Structures are given as C-alpha cells and as structure tokens.
C-alpha cells in the first residue's frame, strides 16, 4: 500500500492476497481499532507496560536478564475449519485469548490471509495483577501464565473445545501423526500435550525418510543428463583456467631464473671483494701487532732508563750529604736549586712525552721548594 515491494523466501505466501491482511490494536479506551501505522501497535503495548509500572511492576534492562515485556502468540486454523465463520473466526480466537490471559493484556494482532492456512499473530503483555485490600499490584512475568511446558501444551485442547462450543467443525483430539504430539492425562482427565512418543517419532521419521529417498531418486534421473553436461562444461572451463595458470607460472619461473643468474654474479663479485678486504685487514692486523711489540719494547727500555736515572740521582745526593758532613759545608741544597732550574729549562725544549717521563724522576717525587727555602746564600 505504501509502494514498497517486500521480498521473502516463503513459497507458501500468495503475494496477490497480501493486501487482504489486517492488523488491529487496542486504543486507550480498550476498544479495537484498525491500525494505520506500526506505531499504533507499539503505543498499545507501551500503555499496558506503563500501567504495570505505575502499579509496582519492575522492568529489568540490564542486558542478559532483560524482562520480556511482550510475547508473540500464533493461532492457526485450517481453511475447512473456518467455513461459515470467515468474518468472525479471528474475533472468536481473540475472545478466547482475552478470557485466558486477561482482556487488557492482549494489545494487538495481525491477520495473515496470504498463506496456505489463515492465522493470527498476537501481541501479549504478561501483566499479572493482584488486588489486596483494594490496592492493585502488577508484575511482568510469563511464568504467571505459562507455569511449565505441559501446561502450555494443554491449552491446545482447551482452545479446541471452546471453538467446538462456538460451532466450529474441528476435531477435539489430536490430528494425524504428522501433527500429533504425545502427552498425558491429569487427574481431572485433561489431555496435556508435550512431545512425540518414541514410536510416533520413528514412524514419522521412517515415512519422511522414504519420501525423501523417492524424491531423490526421481531428481537424480531427471537431472542426470543436465548434471553430466554441466560437469563436462566445468571440466573444460577448469582445464582452460589451469592451462592459463601453468603458462603464467612458467613465465614467472623464467623471470625468477634470470633474476637468480644476475644475483649469482652479484654474489660472486661481492664474495671476491670481501676476500680482498679480509686480506687487507689481516695485513693491517700484523702491522699493528709489530708496532705494538716495538712500543712495548721501547716502553720497557724507557722504564729501565728512568729507574737507573732515579737510583743514580739518589746515590749522588747521598754522596753530597756525606761530603757536606765531612767538610762541614752544605752541598745538597744548592745543587737541588740549580738542578731544579735546569729541569725547568729542559722541559721547555722537549716534547710532552719526554716531560711525562721526567715527572716520574726523583725530583718530582720530592716536595716543592724554591730558592728561599734552601738556606743558602746564592749571592755570595
């Protein structure tokens, strides 16, 4: 109606009948109205939820344990069953639901007439009300209405009986095995459906299996030739693709071989250059080793000279002390003064390396002194 084409995969839908589908919602006065927009359905649900919250219902919105605020119900009848009730069957079903779950809890429904069997989709808000001392308390809980799977399954027979009372041509008991569910009778004689029995399941499974096998055989015979032609075409196409692929791989391999030859020549040249560098490095290592030996020998000679010079200076100073005591004169201090000046003058003429050796001599191991501390009159 809005100019939108709806795509679906259900083969049982007859698109020519889709415009005959209808939807209804409950307005704020509790009256059924034809929907003009999907918001009508949403608003009807929200009104019931708000009423429940105003009377104490708690709605959880924490993700994993969200409260189910609305539950869909689906009721279906065969075309033969609604003969003579074409305009009332959906309202009869809604009346049964309102009686079972509460008038205000059934907030909307849609009638689908474009599938194999007509059926309705119903929105049900599981609002449970209690009246204590004139005060209404509400809670949103499905378990207040569906206590267990057995009780839910038992509603089927209950609904059928009510429809029979309204004059519908339906069977009270279960349908043939394809639609029959196993169950039990309670102490009141009520039938509770809860699942297929093992024998029923086996019979149904065997029947479906045989049917599928027959369909498969027919399909194989019908499609053998077509599949063979398709297989040949696929083989030819695959062969062409493989040939093209092999040709490209050969071209790539040839290019890689050429690149490998170039790389091999490059590696050989680099290897040769590396050997030359290794020889040069080895030669330099030998030269450095020889130079280090010469430096070590020279250092040992210098240390020997310094040691001898130091001992010689010490013996000479001892000699000056003896002569001074023997002659009653001071020989050592004047000598130290003039030798100190001599060393200072020599330092200016020699290199830093030589001066470093002089620093190791006996004169630099003594305390600093100058001519004012000698006690000797150099002016005489």
XYZ file of C-alpha atoms in Angstrom:
380
model
C 0.000 0.000 0.000
C 2.990 2.265 0.599
C 4.574 1.399 -2.739
C 7.217 -0.884 -1.186
C 7.905 -4.362 -2.540
C 8.551 -6.824 0.301
C 10.931 -9.665 -0.514
C 10.513 -13.003 1.260
C 11.584 -16.644 0.846
C 8.353 -18.338 1.977
C 6.942 -20.222 -1.048
C 3.538 -20.551 0.674
C 2.858 -16.814 0.561
C 0.496 -15.636 -2.167
C 1.507 -12.032 -2.813
C -1.799 -11.321 -4.548
C -3.561 -11.770 -1.187
C -1.123 -9.780 0.943
C -3.255 -6.624 0.779
C -6.069 -8.558 2.452
C -4.012 -8.925 5.635
C -5.278 -6.797 8.529
C -3.913 -5.507 11.843
C -5.732 -4.216 14.943
C -4.674 -2.561 18.195
C -6.361 -1.595 21.453
C -6.821 2.138 21.953
C -6.685 3.977 25.296
C -10.360 3.117 25.922
C -9.766 -0.619 25.445
C -11.553 -0.685 22.064
C -10.202 -2.473 18.992
C -9.163 -0.182 16.141
C -7.745 -0.867 12.668
C -4.045 0.109 12.530
C -2.884 2.829 10.181
C 0.751 2.755 11.277
C 3.031 0.319 13.104
C 3.326 2.850 15.957
C -0.296 2.082 16.812
C 0.793 -1.410 17.885
C 3.810 -0.080 19.789
C 1.779 2.547 21.629
C -0.784 -0.044 22.707
C 1.988 -2.198 24.198
C 3.605 0.794 25.913
C 0.306 1.835 27.509
C -0.011 -1.585 29.129
C 3.622 -1.520 30.269
C 3.245 1.942 31.793
C 0.131 0.781 33.656
C 2.086 -2.175 35.072
C 4.997 0.060 36.131
C 2.647 2.526 37.818
C 1.350 -0.374 39.909
C 4.720 -1.703 41.060
C 5.996 -3.788 38.148
C 9.764 -3.747 37.818
C 11.264 -3.852 34.334
C 14.871 -5.083 34.103
C 17.010 -3.614 31.310
C 20.444 -4.948 32.242
C 21.122 -6.871 29.056
C 21.356 -10.574 29.806
C 18.322 -10.736 32.110
C 16.074 -8.193 30.404
C 12.398 -8.536 31.245
C 10.312 -9.942 28.352
C 7.678 -7.215 28.063
C 5.715 -8.675 25.159
C 5.309 -12.229 23.902
C 4.037 -13.239 20.446
C 1.285 -15.841 20.181
C 0.359 -17.572 16.907
C -3.019 -19.284 16.353
C -3.833 -21.074 13.090
C -6.950 -22.783 11.682
C -7.474 -24.792 8.514
C -9.496 -23.366 5.649
C -12.151 -26.073 6.138
C -12.435 -25.222 9.831
C -13.430 -21.588 9.264
C -16.077 -22.290 6.637
C -19.142 -20.352 7.714
C -17.035 -18.242 10.104
C -14.988 -16.282 7.564
C -15.695 -12.900 9.211
C -15.688 -13.968 12.852
C -13.050 -16.682 13.364
C -10.290 -14.226 14.272
C -12.512 -12.403 16.797
C -13.553 -15.695 18.334
C -9.873 -16.608 18.836
C -9.110 -13.163 20.310
C -12.041 -13.583 22.719
C -10.662 -16.923 23.909
C -7.207 -15.346 24.444
C -8.645 -12.385 26.362
C -10.574 -14.773 28.584
C -7.480 -16.893 29.185
C -4.764 -14.212 29.610
C -6.677 -11.058 30.552
C -8.552 -8.595 28.335
C -6.078 -5.736 28.741
C -3.032 -7.968 28.189
C -3.977 -8.707 24.548
C -2.872 -5.412 22.981
C -2.886 -6.145 19.227
C -2.964 -8.747 16.484
C -2.416 -9.225 12.734
C -4.464 -11.476 10.443
C -2.474 -13.231 7.701
C -4.666 -14.374 4.816
C -1.978 -14.759 2.161
C -0.552 -18.120 3.299
C -1.770 -21.714 2.985
C -3.859 -21.538 6.155
C -5.153 -18.309 7.732
C -3.665 -17.475 11.121
C -3.188 -14.573 13.531
C -0.104 -13.140 15.238
C -0.993 -11.736 18.663
C 0.963 -9.409 20.982
C 0.527 -10.488 24.603
C 1.867 -8.453 27.574
C 2.257 -10.846 30.522
C 0.995 -8.383 33.149
C -0.200 -10.234 36.252
C -2.492 -8.236 38.568
C -3.390 -8.896 42.197
C -5.873 -6.944 44.354
C -5.092 -6.830 48.055
C -7.211 -4.625 50.318
C -8.286 -2.550 47.333
C -4.692 -1.937 46.176
C -3.695 -3.279 42.731
C -0.182 -4.721 42.346
C 1.310 -5.701 38.981
C 4.249 -7.770 37.799
C 5.520 -8.627 34.315
C 6.129 -12.376 34.316
C 5.411 -15.104 31.753
C 5.635 -17.793 34.425
C 2.416 -16.472 35.961
C 0.619 -17.614 32.793
C 2.839 -20.419 31.480
C 3.877 -22.371 34.516
C 5.536 -25.202 32.584
C 5.642 -26.716 29.045
C 2.993 -29.286 29.938
C 0.517 -26.606 30.993
C 1.229 -24.639 27.795
C 0.655 -27.706 25.639
C -2.631 -28.368 27.447
C -4.024 -25.067 26.199
C -4.379 -26.560 22.688
C -7.149 -28.963 23.673
C -8.798 -26.304 25.842
C -8.970 -23.845 22.928
C -10.326 -26.545 20.587
C -13.150 -27.354 22.994
C -14.169 -23.687 23.198
C -14.198 -23.444 19.393
C -16.349 -26.586 19.193
C -18.796 -24.931 21.571
C -18.984 -21.986 19.134
C -19.954 -24.313 16.272
C -16.611 -24.826 14.514
C -16.089 -28.075 12.607
C -12.830 -29.223 14.186
C -11.535 -32.328 15.934
C -11.100 -32.220 19.672
C -8.357 -34.794 19.714
C -5.030 -34.652 18.003
C -4.613 -34.608 14.225
C -2.833 -37.371 12.255
C 0.625 -38.411 13.285
C 2.386 -35.662 11.325
C 0.794 -33.074 13.632
C 0.153 -35.232 16.696
C 2.029 -34.513 19.931
C 2.314 -37.074 22.727
C 1.149 -36.092 26.223
C -0.626 -37.296 29.323
C -3.976 -37.063 31.104
C -4.008 -35.404 34.522
C -6.222 -36.462 37.441
C -9.090 -34.418 36.015
C -8.955 -36.214 32.691
C -7.479 -33.254 30.798
C -5.034 -34.014 27.990
C -1.608 -32.320 28.234
C 0.478 -32.382 25.054
C 4.235 -32.356 25.453
C 6.001 -34.145 22.562
C 6.138 -37.097 20.172
C 6.281 -40.613 21.583
C 9.251 -42.775 20.507
C 7.006 -44.958 18.276
C 5.356 -41.933 16.678
C 8.704 -40.297 16.122
C 10.087 -43.448 14.476
C 7.005 -43.851 12.253
C 7.132 -40.208 11.218
C 10.882 -40.334 10.626
C 10.661 -43.510 8.513
C 7.851 -42.049 6.407
C 9.713 -38.807 5.791
C 12.916 -40.706 5.033
C 11.233 -42.951 2.448
C 9.561 -39.953 0.840
C 12.828 -38.087 0.618
C 14.579 -41.126 -0.875
C 11.938 -41.425 -3.597
C 12.184 -37.722 -4.354
C 15.941 -38.020 -4.504
C 15.789 -40.920 -6.970
C 13.432 -39.020 -9.250
C 15.571 -35.944 -9.041
C 18.684 -37.933 -9.943
C 17.048 -39.486 -13.003
C 15.693 -36.160 -14.167
C 18.922 -34.279 -13.675
C 21.487 -36.895 -14.673
C 21.906 -35.608 -18.229
C 21.885 -31.985 -17.163
C 24.481 -32.659 -14.486
C 26.647 -34.569 -16.957
C 26.577 -31.669 -19.405
C 27.363 -29.232 -16.621
C 30.210 -31.461 -15.422
C 31.762 -31.574 -18.914
C 31.469 -27.805 -19.219
C 33.045 -27.381 -15.804
C 35.908 -29.698 -16.745
C 36.574 -27.753 -19.951
C 36.451 -24.443 -18.138
C 38.696 -25.736 -15.386
C 41.164 -27.100 -17.950
C 41.364 -23.722 -19.679
C 41.953 -21.989 -16.352
C 44.664 -24.483 -15.410
C 46.417 -24.051 -18.783
C 46.444 -20.279 -18.376
C 47.694 -20.688 -14.830
C 50.538 -23.009 -15.920
C 51.557 -20.568 -18.667
C 51.749 -17.694 -16.172
C 53.704 -19.827 -13.719
C 56.221 -20.722 -16.420
C 56.705 -17.048 -17.269
C 57.218 -16.236 -13.602
C 59.687 -19.137 -13.241
C 61.703 -17.941 -16.262
C 61.878 -14.428 -14.853
C 62.968 -15.814 -11.493
C 65.730 -17.889 -13.146
C 67.066 -14.811 -14.943
C 66.992 -12.851 -11.730
C 68.771 -15.734 -9.989
C 71.607 -15.703 -12.542
C 72.040 -11.961 -12.048
C 72.002 -12.384 -8.305
C 74.571 -15.183 -8.538
C 77.003 -12.934 -10.489
C 76.493 -10.178 -7.963
C 77.152 -12.549 -5.058
C 80.353 -13.835 -6.678
C 81.663 -10.282 -7.168
C 80.794 -9.368 -3.604
C 82.466 -12.537 -2.329
C 85.676 -11.694 -4.212
C 85.705 -8.141 -2.863
C 85.127 -9.496 0.633
C 88.157 -11.789 0.361
C 90.344 -8.821 -0.697
C 89.096 -6.836 2.301
C 89.817 -9.768 4.592
C 93.399 -9.980 3.290
C 93.900 -6.214 3.823
C 92.503 -6.438 7.330
C 94.781 -9.375 8.135
C 97.799 -7.456 6.804
C 96.882 -4.426 8.945
C 96.478 -6.658 11.980
C 100.010 -7.996 11.507
C 101.409 -4.455 11.106
C 99.616 -3.298 14.249
C 100.925 -6.321 16.176
C 104.517 -5.497 15.109
C 104.048 -1.837 16.072
C 102.664 -2.841 19.457
C 105.730 -5.043 20.055
C 108.029 -2.100 19.223
C 106.081 0.238 21.510
C 106.191 -2.284 24.339
C 109.967 -2.777 23.875
C 110.530 0.995 23.832
C 108.418 1.440 26.947
C 110.386 -1.225 28.771
C 113.656 0.497 27.769
C 112.375 3.885 28.941
C 111.230 2.448 32.254
C 114.662 0.903 32.725
C 116.382 4.210 31.935
C 114.107 6.090 34.333
C 114.723 3.558 37.071
C 118.504 3.748 36.623
C 118.409 7.558 36.459
C 116.381 7.764 39.648
C 118.723 5.468 41.536
C 121.736 7.406 40.190
C 120.323 10.712 41.404
C 119.654 9.232 44.814
C 123.201 7.925 45.181
C 124.598 11.287 44.080
C 122.545 13.141 46.683
C 123.774 10.716 49.340
C 127.321 11.484 48.196
C 126.702 15.234 48.573
C 125.377 14.709 52.093
C 128.497 12.733 53.104
C 130.868 15.301 51.635
C 128.965 18.111 53.309
C 129.252 16.468 56.697
C 132.915 15.713 56.167
C 133.825 19.265 55.099
C 131.231 20.992 57.265
C 129.514 22.638 54.286
C 126.062 22.500 52.590
C 126.373 20.958 49.112
C 122.986 19.339 48.573
C 120.554 22.303 48.736
C 122.464 24.475 46.235
C 122.623 21.525 43.901
C 118.860 20.895 44.195
C 118.182 24.546 43.411
C 120.309 24.648 40.304
C 119.117 21.197 39.149
C 115.527 22.279 39.503
C 116.145 25.279 37.256
C 117.938 23.011 34.808
C 114.980 20.664 34.616
C 112.544 23.534 34.058
C 114.654 24.800 31.189
C 114.900 21.317 29.704
C 111.132 20.838 29.873
C 110.644 23.807 27.616
C 112.863 22.233 24.976
C 111.460 18.687 24.986
C 108.119 17.122 23.957
C 105.219 16.362 26.303
C 106.083 12.656 26.110
C 109.603 13.295 27.376
C 108.413 15.650 30.074
C 105.973 12.941 31.230
C 108.949 10.664 31.815
C 110.692 13.397 33.761
C 107.633 13.620 36.010
C 108.464 10.095 37.124
C 112.019 11.087 38.236
C 113.098 11.602 41.837
C 112.984 15.403 41.587
C 109.202 15.328 41.105
C 108.672 12.867 43.938
C 110.004 15.444 46.473
C 108.114 18.329 47.993
C 108.026 21.630 46.093
C 110.747 24.056 47.002
C 112.302 27.375 45.841
C 115.482 29.296 46.454
C 114.054 30.975 49.542
C 113.885 27.634 51.348
C 117.379 26.403 50.527
C 119.077 28.292 53.368
C 121.943 29.026 51.062
C 123.237 32.479 50.116
C 123.398 32.343 46.309
C 124.525 35.973 46.071
C 127.955 35.213 47.604
